[in-house]
Amino acid sequence: MSRYKINEVFESIQGEGAHTGVPSIFIRTQGCPVGCAWCDTKQTWTEDTIFRTSVADVMNKSEPDERWFEASAEQLLTLIRKQNYVANHIILTGGEPCLFDLTAVSSLFIDNGFSVSIETSGTFEIVTHPDTWVTLSPKVKMKGGFAVLDSALARANEIKHPVATEAHIDDLKQLLDRGQHAEETLIYLQPISQQARATQLAVDTCIKENWRLSLQTHKFIGIE
């Protein structure tokens, strides 16, 4: 039976990419060796068992921290139902959710009427239900030294690339030049910060390349 390390479970509005504005249940996994410099969930990096705790302890967090619990797919479905969430879209995020075989949990959710998406760096194999929407936010030249996989590019429904400089644009073009992504894959640029320079770069490049712009709208309106 697959077991998953979980740092957070909460209901909110998706603020990024193709599902912007969609009410969603976020399940944040614990563990990530990628080492992204601008990561805003660094509390999920460690898998140290000193931070393992109960479901109740994690659900009662007042602020994000390193505490996590372990659960099966069935236990996660039960937890969601007990919370009386109304959203019917589930986002498996992290951390790096693709450290886990996500087949069991994604299949169970889909079988119970939910739609499911994954947010991944693309540096680990994506193993999930075929109907899962995959958001690839490629992490290139990060501290962990992991490469973005061709299989992840091929599986992605959307590629949502964080940018702050022209070098980040070049990184994305090099990934796309591999020719592994499907023709219908949506390409988004997302400014790493809300700074005007990064945003203008993303806007100008989206117009030039006929790509799409993704803004972290949840940060603008002050929700998680």
JSON list of C-alpha atoms in Angstrom, two decimals:
[
{"chain": "A", "resi": 1, "resn": "MET", "atom": "CA", "xyz": [0.00, 0.00, 0.00]},
{"chain": "A", "resi": 2, "resn": "SER", "atom": "CA", "xyz": [1.36, 3.40, -0.99]},
{"chain": "A", "resi": 3, "resn": "ARG", "atom": "CA", "xyz": [2.01, 5.82, 1.85]},
{"chain": "A", "resi": 4, "resn": "TYR", "atom": "CA", "xyz": [2.42, 9.56, 1.44]},
{"chain": "A", "resi": 5, "resn": "LYS", "atom": "CA", "xyz": [4.19, 12.14, 3.60]},
{"chain": "A", "resi": 6, "resn": "ILE", "atom": "CA", "xyz": [1.92, 15.16, 3.95]},
{"chain": "A", "resi": 7, "resn": "ASN", "atom": "CA", "xyz": [2.89, 18.64, 5.14]},
{"chain": "A", "resi": 8, "resn": "GLU", "atom": "CA", "xyz": [-0.43, 20.44, 4.58]},
{"chain": "A", "resi": 9, "resn": "VAL", "atom": "CA", "xyz": [-4.03, 19.91, 3.51]},
{"chain": "A", "resi": 10, "resn": "PHE", "atom": "CA", "xyz": [-6.21, 22.95, 2.92]},
{"chain": "A", "resi": 11, "resn": "GLU", "atom": "CA", "xyz": [-8.90, 24.39, 0.67]},
{"chain": "A", "resi": 12, "resn": "SER", "atom": "CA", "xyz": [-8.36, 27.58, -1.31]},
{"chain": "A", "resi": 13, "resn": "ILE", "atom": "CA", "xyz": [-8.38, 29.04, -4.82]},
{"chain": "A", "resi": 14, "resn": "GLN", "atom": "CA", "xyz": [-5.74, 28.03, -7.35]},
{"chain": "A", "resi": 15, "resn": "GLY", "atom": "CA", "xyz": [-3.79, 31.18, -8.10]},
{"chain": "A", "resi": 16, "resn": "GLU", "atom": "CA", "xyz": [-1.58, 30.08, -10.99]},
{"chain": "A", "resi": 17, "resn": "GLY", "atom": "CA", "xyz": [-1.58, 28.61, -14.48]},
{"chain": "A", "resi": 18, "resn": "ALA", "atom": "CA", "xyz": [-4.42, 27.02, -16.39]},
{"chain": "A", "resi": 19, "resn": "HIS", "atom": "CA", "xyz": [-6.60, 26.45, -13.32]},
{"chain": "A", "resi": 20, "resn": "THR", "atom": "CA", "xyz": [-6.37, 30.01, -11.97]},
{"chain": "A", "resi": 21, "resn": "GLY", "atom": "CA", "xyz": [-9.52, 30.82, -10.05]},
{"chain": "A", "resi": 22, "resn": "VAL", "atom": "CA", "xyz": [-10.60, 27.20, -9.53]},
{"chain": "A", "resi": 23, "resn": "PRO", "atom": "CA", "xyz": [-11.62, 26.25, -5.95]},
{"chain": "A", "resi": 24, "resn": "SER", "atom": "CA", "xyz": [-9.17, 23.51, -5.00]},
{"chain": "A", "resi": 25, "resn": "ILE", "atom": "CA", "xyz": [-8.09, 21.21, -2.21]},
{"chain": "A", "resi": 26, "resn": "PHE", "atom": "CA", "xyz": [-4.32, 21.40, -1.86]},
{"chain": "A", "resi": 27, "resn": "ILE", "atom": "CA", "xyz": [-2.42, 18.37, -0.59]},
{"chain": "A", "resi": 28, "resn": "ARG", "atom": "CA", "xyz": [1.20, 19.36, 0.00]},
{"chain": "A", "resi": 29, "resn": "THR", "atom": "CA", "xyz": [3.66, 16.49, 0.19]},
{"chain": "A", "resi": 30, "resn": "GLN", "atom": "CA", "xyz": [6.79, 16.49, 2.32]},
{"chain": "A", "resi": 31, "resn": "GLY", "atom": "CA", "xyz": [10.25, 16.05, 0.84]},
{"chain": "A", "resi": 32, "resn": "CYS", "atom": "CA", "xyz": [12.13, 17.81, -1.95]},
{"chain": "A", "resi": 33, "resn": "PRO", "atom": "CA", "xyz": [15.84, 17.55, -2.85]},
{"chain": "A", "resi": 34, "resn": "VAL", "atom": "CA", "xyz": [15.70, 19.94, -5.83]},
{"chain": "A", "resi": 35, "resn": "GLY", "atom": "CA", "xyz": [16.92, 23.00, -3.92]},
{"chain": "A", "resi": 36, "resn": "CYS", "atom": "CA", "xyz": [15.15, 25.80, -5.79]},
{"chain": "A", "resi": 37, "resn": "ALA", "atom": "CA", "xyz": [16.61, 29.11, -4.60]},
{"chain": "A", "resi": 38, "resn": "TRP", "atom": "CA", "xyz": [13.28, 30.98, -4.70]},
{"chain": "A", "resi": 39, "resn": "CYS", "atom": "CA", "xyz": [11.16, 28.20, -3.21]},
{"chain": "A", "resi": 40, "resn": "ASP", "atom": "CA", "xyz": [8.42, 29.57, -0.95]},
{"chain": "A", "resi": 41, "resn": "THR", "atom": "CA", "xyz": [7.75, 26.22, 0.74]},
{"chain": "A", "resi": 42, "resn": "LYS", "atom": "CA", "xyz": [11.21, 25.33, 2.06]},
{"chain": "A", "resi": 43, "resn": "GLN", "atom": "CA", "xyz": [9.57, 23.81, 5.12]},
{"chain": "A", "resi": 44, "resn": "THR", "atom": "CA", "xyz": [8.74, 20.84, 2.87]},
{"chain": "A", "resi": 45, "resn": "TRP", "atom": "CA", "xyz": [12.33, 20.00, 1.94]},
{"chain": "A", "resi": 46, "resn": "THR", "atom": "CA", "xyz": [13.28, 17.83, 4.91]},
{"chain": "A", "resi": 47, "resn": "GLU", "atom": "CA", "xyz": [12.06, 14.27, 5.45]},
{"chain": "A", "resi": 48, "resn": "ASP", "atom": "CA", "xyz": [13.61, 14.05, 8.91]},
{"chain": "A", "resi": 49, "resn": "THR", "atom": "CA", "xyz": [11.46, 11.77, 11.08]},
{"chain": "A", "resi": 50, "resn": "ILE", "atom": "CA", "xyz": [11.90, 14.16, 14.00]},
{"chain": "A", "resi": 51, "resn": "PHE", "atom": "CA", "xyz": [9.14, 16.22, 12.33]},
{"chain": "A", "resi": 52, "resn": "ARG", "atom": "CA", "xyz": [6.74, 13.31, 11.86]},
{"chain": "A", "resi": 53, "resn": "THR", "atom": "CA", "xyz": [3.56, 13.89, 13.86]},
{"chain": "A", "resi": 54, "resn": "SER", "atom": "CA", "xyz": [-0.18, 13.23, 13.89]},
{"chain": "A", "resi": 55, "resn": "VAL", "atom": "CA", "xyz": [-2.80, 14.24, 11.36]},
{"chain": "A", "resi": 56, "resn": "ALA", "atom": "CA", "xyz": [-4.47, 16.47, 13.95]},
{"chain": "A", "resi": 57, "resn": "ASP", "atom": "CA", "xyz": [-1.19, 18.23, 14.73]},
{"chain": "A", "resi": 58, "resn": "VAL", "atom": "CA", "xyz": [-0.61, 19.07, 11.07]},
{"chain": "A", "resi": 59, "resn": "MET", "atom": "CA", "xyz": [-4.20, 20.13, 10.42]},
{"chain": "A", "resi": 60, "resn": "ASN", "atom": "CA", "xyz": [-4.07, 22.48, 13.41]},
{"chain": "A", "resi": 61, "resn": "LYS", "atom": "CA", "xyz": [-0.96, 24.34, 12.27]},
{"chain": "A", "resi": 62, "resn": "SER", "atom": "CA", "xyz": [-1.30, 28.11, 12.52]},
{"chain": "A", "resi": 63, "resn": "GLU", "atom": "CA", "xyz": [1.77, 28.70, 10.30]},
{"chain": "A", "resi": 64, "resn": "PRO", "atom": "CA", "xyz": [3.60, 26.49, 7.78]},
{"chain": "A", "resi": 65, "resn": "ASP", "atom": "CA", "xyz": [6.42, 24.44, 9.29]},
{"chain": "A", "resi": 66, "resn": "GLU", "atom": "CA", "xyz": [8.31, 21.16, 8.85]},
{"chain": "A", "resi": 67, "resn": "ARG", "atom": "CA", "xyz": [5.80, 18.91, 10.61]},
{"chain": "A", "resi": 68, "resn": "TRP", "atom": "CA", "xyz": [4.28, 16.13, 8.48]},
{"chain": "A", "resi": 69, "resn": "PHE", "atom": "CA", "xyz": [2.13, 13.03, 8.82]},
{"chain": "A", "resi": 70, "resn": "GLU", "atom": "CA", "xyz": [2.03, 9.83, 6.82]},
{"chain": "A", "resi": 71, "resn": "ALA", "atom": "CA", "xyz": [-1.16, 8.50, 5.26]},
{"chain": "A", "resi": 72, "resn": "SER", "atom": "CA", "xyz": [-2.53, 6.10, 2.67]},
{"chain": "A", "resi": 73, "resn": "ALA", "atom": "CA", "xyz": [-4.72, 7.20, -0.22]},
{"chain": "A", "resi": 74, "resn": "GLU", "atom": "CA", "xyz": [-7.79, 5.95, 1.64]},
{"chain": "A", "resi": 75, "resn": "GLN", "atom": "CA", "xyz": [-6.87, 7.91, 4.76]},
{"chain": "A", "resi": 76, "resn": "LEU", "atom": "CA", "xyz": [-6.42, 11.08, 2.72]},
{"chain": "A", "resi": 77, "resn": "LEU", "atom": "CA", "xyz": [-9.84, 10.65, 1.12]},
{"chain": "A", "resi": 78, "resn": "THR", "atom": "CA", "xyz": [-11.38, 10.14, 4.58]},
{"chain": "A", "resi": 79, "resn": "LEU", "atom": "CA", "xyz": [-9.60, 13.25, 5.88]},
{"chain": "A", "resi": 80, "resn": "ILE", "atom": "CA", "xyz": [-10.91, 15.38, 3.01]},
{"chain": "A", "resi": 81, "resn": "ARG", "atom": "CA", "xyz": [-14.45, 14.21, 3.60]},
{"chain": "A", "resi": 82, "resn": "LYS", "atom": "CA", "xyz": [-14.20, 14.93, 7.33]},
{"chain": "A", "resi": 83, "resn": "GLN", "atom": "CA", "xyz": [-13.11, 18.50, 6.57]},
{"chain": "A", "resi": 84, "resn": "ASN", "atom": "CA", "xyz": [-16.35, 19.08, 4.62]},
{"chain": "A", "resi": 85, "resn": "TYR", "atom": "CA", "xyz": [-14.51, 20.74, 1.77]},
{"chain": "A", "resi": 86, "resn": "VAL", "atom": "CA", "xyz": [-16.71, 21.72, -1.16]},
{"chain": "A", "resi": 87, "resn": "ALA", "atom": "CA", "xyz": [-14.08, 21.98, -3.93]},
{"chain": "A", "resi": 88, "resn": "ASN", "atom": "CA", "xyz": [-13.99, 19.03, -6.31]},
{"chain": "A", "resi": 89, "resn": "HIS", "atom": "CA", "xyz": [-10.52, 19.70, -7.71]},
{"chain": "A", "resi": 90, "resn": "ILE", "atom": "CA", "xyz": [-7.47, 18.32, -5.87]},
{"chain": "A", "resi": 91, "resn": "ILE", "atom": "CA", "xyz": [-3.94, 19.62, -6.36]},
{"chain": "A", "resi": 92, "resn": "LEU", "atom": "CA", "xyz": [-1.03, 17.41, -5.34]},
{"chain": "A", "resi": 93, "resn": "THR", "atom": "CA", "xyz": [1.86, 19.78, -4.72]},
{"chain": "A", "resi": 94, "resn": "GLY", "atom": "CA", "xyz": [4.92, 19.97, -2.55]},
{"chain": "A", "resi": 95, "resn": "GLY", "atom": "CA", "xyz": [7.66, 19.65, -1.90]},
{"chain": "A", "resi": 96, "resn": "GLU", "atom": "CA", "xyz": [8.03, 17.35, -4.86]},
{"chain": "A", "resi": 97, "resn": "PRO", "atom": "CA", "xyz": [4.97, 15.07, -5.13]},
{"chain": "A", "resi": 98, "resn": "CYS", "atom": "CA", "xyz": [6.61, 12.92, -7.81]},
{"chain": "A", "resi": 99, "resn": "LEU", "atom": "CA", "xyz": [8.97, 11.50, -5.21]},
{"chain": "A", "resi": 100, "resn": "PHE", "atom": "CA", "xyz": [5.93, 9.25, -4.67]},
{"chain": "A", "resi": 101, "resn": "ASP", "atom": "CA", "xyz": [4.06, 6.84, -6.91]},
{"chain": "A", "resi": 102, "resn": "LEU", "atom": "CA", "xyz": [0.84, 8.84, -7.17]},
{"chain": "A", "resi": 103, "resn": "THR", "atom": "CA", "xyz": [-1.19, 6.19, -8.96]},
{"chain": "A", "resi": 104, "resn": "ALA", "atom": "CA", "xyz": [-3.14, 5.00, -5.92]},
{"chain": "A", "resi": 105, "resn": "VAL", "atom": "CA", "xyz": [-4.08, 8.41, -4.54]},
{"chain": "A", "resi": 106, "resn": "SER", "atom": "CA", "xyz": [-4.88, 10.04, -7.90]},
{"chain": "A", "resi": 107, "resn": "SER", "atom": "CA", "xyz": [-6.94, 7.02, -9.00]},
{"chain": "A", "resi": 108, "resn": "LEU", "atom": "CA", "xyz": [-8.92, 6.96, -5.76]},
{"chain": "A", "resi": 109, "resn": "PHE", "atom": "CA", "xyz": [-9.73, 10.66, -5.97]},
{"chain": "A", "resi": 110, "resn": "ILE", "atom": "CA", "xyz": [-10.76, 10.42, -9.63]},
{"chain": "A", "resi": 111, "resn": "ASP", "atom": "CA", "xyz": [-12.89, 7.34, -8.93]},
{"chain": "A", "resi": 112, "resn": "ASN", "atom": "CA", "xyz": [-14.67, 9.39, -6.25]},
{"chain": "A", "resi": 113, "resn": "GLY", "atom": "CA", "xyz": [-15.56, 12.27, -8.54]},
{"chain": "A", "resi": 114, "resn": "PHE", "atom": "CA", "xyz": [-12.62, 14.63, -8.10]},
{"chain": "A", "resi": 115, "resn": "SER", "atom": "CA", "xyz": [-10.41, 16.05, -10.80]},
{"chain": "A", "resi": 116, "resn": "VAL", "atom": "CA", "xyz": [-6.71, 15.90, -9.96]},
{"chain": "A", "resi": 117, "resn": "SER", "atom": "CA", "xyz": [-3.66, 17.89, -10.92]},
{"chain": "A", "resi": 118, "resn": "ILE", "atom": "CA", "xyz": [0.00, 17.60, -9.98]},
{"chain": "A", "resi": 119, "resn": "GLU", "atom": "CA", "xyz": [2.53, 20.40, -9.67]},
{"chain": "A", "resi": 120, "resn": "THR", "atom": "CA", "xyz": [6.03, 19.06, -10.26]},
{"chain": "A", "resi": 121, "resn": "SER", "atom": "CA", "xyz": [9.56, 20.20, -11.05]},
{"chain": "A", "resi": 122, "resn": "GLY", "atom": "CA", "xyz": [9.87, 17.51, -13.71]},
{"chain": "A", "resi": 123, "resn": "THR", "atom": "CA", "xyz": [13.01, 16.07, -12.15]},
{"chain": "A", "resi": 124, "resn": "PHE", "atom": "CA", "xyz": [11.40, 12.77, -11.11]},
{"chain": "A", "resi": 125, "resn": "GLU", "atom": "CA", "xyz": [9.27, 10.31, -13.07]},
{"chain": "A", "resi": 126, "resn": "ILE", "atom": "CA", "xyz": [5.58, 11.21, -13.09]},
{"chain": "A", "resi": 127, "resn": "VAL", "atom": "CA", "xyz": [3.62, 8.11, -12.09]},
{"chain": "A", "resi": 128, "resn": "THR", "atom": "CA", "xyz": [-0.09, 8.84, -11.84]},
{"chain": "A", "resi": 129, "resn": "HIS", "atom": "CA", "xyz": [-3.58, 8.16, -13.20]},
{"chain": "A", "resi": 130, "resn": "PRO", "atom": "CA", "xyz": [-3.72, 8.95, -16.94]},
{"chain": "A", "resi": 131, "resn": "ASP", "atom": "CA", "xyz": [-6.46, 11.56, -16.41]},
{"chain": "A", "resi": 132, "resn": "THR", "atom": "CA", "xyz": [-4.33, 13.60, -14.01]},
{"chain": "A", "resi": 133, "resn": "TRP", "atom": "CA", "xyz": [-3.53, 17.12, -15.21]},
{"chain": "A", "resi": 134, "resn": "VAL", "atom": "CA", "xyz": [0.23, 17.67, -14.95]},
{"chain": "A", "resi": 135, "resn": "THR", "atom": "CA", "xyz": [1.63, 21.14, -14.35]},
{"chain": "A", "resi": 136, "resn": "LEU", "atom": "CA", "xyz": [5.36, 21.08, -14.98]},
{"chain": "A", "resi": 137, "resn": "SER", "atom": "CA", "xyz": [7.24, 23.97, -13.40]},
{"chain": "A", "resi": 138, "resn": "PRO", "atom": "CA", "xyz": [10.71, 23.03, -14.67]},
{"chain": "A", "resi": 139, "resn": "LYS", "atom": "CA", "xyz": [13.57, 23.60, -12.28]},
{"chain": "A", "resi": 140, "resn": "VAL", "atom": "CA", "xyz": [16.81, 24.05, -14.21]},
{"chain": "A", "resi": 141, "resn": "LYS", "atom": "CA", "xyz": [20.36, 24.26, -12.78]},
{"chain": "A", "resi": 142, "resn": "MET", "atom": "CA", "xyz": [19.20, 24.06, -9.19]},
{"chain": "A", "resi": 143, "resn": "LYS", "atom": "CA", "xyz": [21.32, 23.23, -6.16]},
{"chain": "A", "resi": 144, "resn": "GLY", "atom": "CA", "xyz": [20.19, 19.60, -6.08]},
{"chain": "A", "resi": 145, "resn": "GLY", "atom": "CA", "xyz": [21.66, 18.97, -9.52]},
{"chain": "A", "resi": 146, "resn": "PHE", "atom": "CA", "xyz": [18.63, 17.18, -10.97]},
{"chain": "A", "resi": 147, "resn": "ALA", "atom": "CA", "xyz": [17.80, 17.45, -14.67]},
{"chain": "A", "resi": 148, "resn": "VAL", "atom": "CA", "xyz": [14.32, 17.97, -16.09]},
{"chain": "A", "resi": 149, "resn": "LEU", "atom": "CA", "xyz": [13.31, 14.63, -17.62]},
{"chain": "A", "resi": 150, "resn": "ASP", "atom": "CA", "xyz": [12.19, 14.17, -21.21]},
{"chain": "A", "resi": 151, "resn": "SER", "atom": "CA", "xyz": [9.37, 11.98, -19.90]},
{"chain": "A", "resi": 152, "resn": "ALA", "atom": "CA", "xyz": [8.13, 14.86, -17.73]},
{"chain": "A", "resi": 153, "resn": "LEU", "atom": "CA", "xyz": [8.12, 17.23, -20.71]},
{"chain": "A", "resi": 154, "resn": "ALA", "atom": "CA", "xyz": [6.16, 14.68, -22.71]},
{"chain": "A", "resi": 155, "resn": "ARG", "atom": "CA", "xyz": [3.59, 14.16, -19.94]},
{"chain": "A", "resi": 156, "resn": "ALA", "atom": "CA", "xyz": [3.01, 17.83, -19.12]},
{"chain": "A", "resi": 157, "resn": "ASN", "atom": "CA", "xyz": [-0.37, 19.39, -19.90]},
{"chain": "A", "resi": 158, "resn": "GLU", "atom": "CA", "xyz": [1.07, 22.79, -19.09]},
{"chain": "A", "resi": 159, "resn": "ILE", "atom": "CA", "xyz": [4.62, 24.04, -18.66]},
{"chain": "A", "resi": 160, "resn": "LYS", "atom": "CA", "xyz": [4.66, 26.93, -16.19]},
{"chain": "A", "resi": 161, "resn": "HIS", "atom": "CA", "xyz": [8.16, 28.37, -16.14]},
{"chain": "A", "resi": 162, "resn": "PRO", "atom": "CA", "xyz": [9.33, 30.80, -13.43]},
{"chain": "A", "resi": 163, "resn": "VAL", "atom": "CA", "xyz": [11.29, 33.75, -14.83]},
{"chain": "A", "resi": 164, "resn": "ALA", "atom": "CA", "xyz": [13.21, 36.75, -13.57]},
{"chain": "A", "resi": 165, "resn": "THR", "atom": "CA", "xyz": [15.94, 37.16, -16.21]},
{"chain": "A", "resi": 166, "resn": "GLU", "atom": "CA", "xyz": [16.60, 36.51, -19.90]},
{"chain": "A", "resi": 167, "resn": "ALA", "atom": "CA", "xyz": [18.65, 33.48, -18.83]},
{"chain": "A", "resi": 168, "resn": "HIS", "atom": "CA", "xyz": [15.47, 31.85, -17.52]},
{"chain": "A", "resi": 169, "resn": "ILE", "atom": "CA", "xyz": [13.83, 32.40, -20.91]},
{"chain": "A", "resi": 170, "resn": "ASP", "atom": "CA", "xyz": [16.83, 30.74, -22.57]},
{"chain": "A", "resi": 171, "resn": "ASP", "atom": "CA", "xyz": [16.51, 27.79, -20.18]},
{"chain": "A", "resi": 172, "resn": "LEU", "atom": "CA", "xyz": [12.90, 27.27, -21.22]},
{"chain": "A", "resi": 173, "resn": "LYS", "atom": "CA", "xyz": [13.69, 27.52, -24.92]},
{"chain": "A", "resi": 174, "resn": "GLN", "atom": "CA", "xyz": [16.38, 24.87, -24.51]},
{"chain": "A", "resi": 175, "resn": "LEU", "atom": "CA", "xyz": [13.85, 22.57, -22.86]},
{"chain": "A", "resi": 176, "resn": "LEU", "atom": "CA", "xyz": [11.31, 23.15, -25.60]},
{"chain": "A", "resi": 177, "resn": "ASP", "atom": "CA", "xyz": [13.96, 22.62, -28.27]},
{"chain": "A", "resi": 178, "resn": "ARG", "atom": "CA", "xyz": [14.20, 19.00, -27.15]},
{"chain": "A", "resi": 179, "resn": "GLY", "atom": "CA", "xyz": [10.87, 18.53, -28.91]},
{"chain": "A", "resi": 180, "resn": "GLN", "atom": "CA", "xyz": [9.48, 16.22, -26.23]},
{"chain": "A", "resi": 181, "resn": "HIS", "atom": "CA", "xyz": [6.37, 18.23, -25.28]},
{"chain": "A", "resi": 182, "resn": "ALA", "atom": "CA", "xyz": [3.06, 17.77, -27.08]},
{"chain": "A", "resi": 183, "resn": "GLU", "atom": "CA", "xyz": [1.89, 20.41, -29.54]},
{"chain": "A", "resi": 184, "resn": "GLU", "atom": "CA", "xyz": [-1.15, 21.16, -27.37]},
{"chain": "A", "resi": 185, "resn": "THR", "atom": "CA", "xyz": [0.88, 21.68, -24.18]},
{"chain": "A", "resi": 186, "resn": "LEU", "atom": "CA", "xyz": [0.16, 25.13, -22.73]},
{"chain": "A", "resi": 187, "resn": "ILE", "atom": "CA", "xyz": [3.24, 27.28, -22.15]},
{"chain": "A", "resi": 188, "resn": "TYR", "atom": "CA", "xyz": [3.13, 29.83, -19.32]},
{"chain": "A", "resi": 189, "resn": "LEU", "atom": "CA", "xyz": [5.68, 32.29, -18.00]},
{"chain": "A", "resi": 190, "resn": "GLN", "atom": "CA", "xyz": [5.39, 33.19, -14.34]},
{"chain": "A", "resi": 191, "resn": "PRO", "atom": "CA", "xyz": [7.36, 36.06, -12.81]},
{"chain": "A", "resi": 192, "resn": "ILE", "atom": "CA", "xyz": [9.35, 34.77, -9.85]},
{"chain": "A", "resi": 193, "resn": "SER", "atom": "CA", "xyz": [8.48, 37.89, -7.89]},
{"chain": "A", "resi": 194, "resn": "GLN", "atom": "CA", "xyz": [5.87, 40.61, -8.18]},
{"chain": "A", "resi": 195, "resn": "GLN", "atom": "CA", "xyz": [8.60, 43.07, -9.16]},
{"chain": "A", "resi": 196, "resn": "ALA", "atom": "CA", "xyz": [7.85, 45.18, -12.21]},
{"chain": "A", "resi": 197, "resn": "ARG", "atom": "CA", "xyz": [10.99, 44.13, -14.11]},
{"chain": "A", "resi": 198, "resn": "ALA", "atom": "CA", "xyz": [10.28, 40.41, -13.94]},
{"chain": "A", "resi": 199, "resn": "THR", "atom": "CA", "xyz": [6.64, 40.93, -14.80]},
{"chain": "A", "resi": 200, "resn": "GLN", "atom": "CA", "xyz": [7.44, 43.11, -17.81]},
{"chain": "A", "resi": 201, "resn": "LEU", "atom": "CA", "xyz": [9.95, 40.56, -19.07]},
{"chain": "A", "resi": 202, "resn": "ALA", "atom": "CA", "xyz": [7.30, 37.85, -18.84]},
{"chain": "A", "resi": 203, "resn": "VAL", "atom": "CA", "xyz": [4.67, 40.01, -20.55]},
{"chain": "A", "resi": 204, "resn": "ASP", "atom": "CA", "xyz": [6.98, 41.01, -23.41]},
{"chain": "A", "resi": 205, "resn": "THR", "atom": "CA", "xyz": [8.15, 37.43, -23.97]},
{"chain": "A", "resi": 206, "resn": "CYS", "atom": "CA", "xyz": [4.63, 36.00, -23.88]},
{"chain": "A", "resi": 207, "resn": "ILE", "atom": "CA", "xyz": [3.57, 38.44, -26.60]},
{"chain": "A", "resi": 208, "resn": "LYS", "atom": "CA", "xyz": [6.66, 37.69, -28.69]},
{"chain": "A", "resi": 209, "resn": "GLU", "atom": "CA", "xyz": [6.39, 33.89, -28.40]},
{"chain": "A", "resi": 210, "resn": "ASN", "atom": "CA", "xyz": [2.58, 33.63, -28.21]},
{"chain": "A", "resi": 211, "resn": "TRP", "atom": "CA", "xyz": [2.85, 32.03, -24.78]},
{"chain": "A", "resi": 212, "resn": "ARG", "atom": "CA", "xyz": [0.62, 32.70, -21.77]},
{"chain": "A", "resi": 213, "resn": "LEU", "atom": "CA", "xyz": [1.17, 34.74, -18.62]},
{"chain": "A", "resi": 214, "resn": "SER", "atom": "CA", "xyz": [0.67, 33.23, -15.17]},
{"chain": "A", "resi": 215, "resn": "LEU", "atom": "CA", "xyz": [0.54, 35.55, -12.16]},
{"chain": "A", "resi": 216, "resn": "GLN", "atom": "CA", "xyz": [0.53, 34.32, -8.57]},
{"chain": "A", "resi": 217, "resn": "THR", "atom": "CA", "xyz": [-2.85, 35.90, -7.96]},
{"chain": "A", "resi": 218, "resn": "HIS", "atom": "CA", "xyz": [-3.19, 34.29, -4.52]},
{"chain": "A", "resi": 219, "resn": "LYS", "atom": "CA", "xyz": [-0.27, 36.44, -3.35]},
{"chain": "A", "resi": 220, "resn": "PHE", "atom": "CA", "xyz": [-1.86, 39.61, -4.73]},
{"chain": "A", "resi": 221, "resn": "ILE", "atom": "CA", "xyz": [-5.10, 38.99, -2.82]},
{"chain": "A", "resi": 222, "resn": "GLY", "atom": "CA", "xyz": [-3.41, 37.60, 0.30]},
{"chain": "A", "resi": 223, "resn": "ILE", "atom": "CA", "xyz": [-4.59, 33.98, 0.45]},
{"chain": "A", "resi": 224, "resn": "GLU", "atom": "CA", "xyz": [-2.64, 30.74, 0.71]}
]
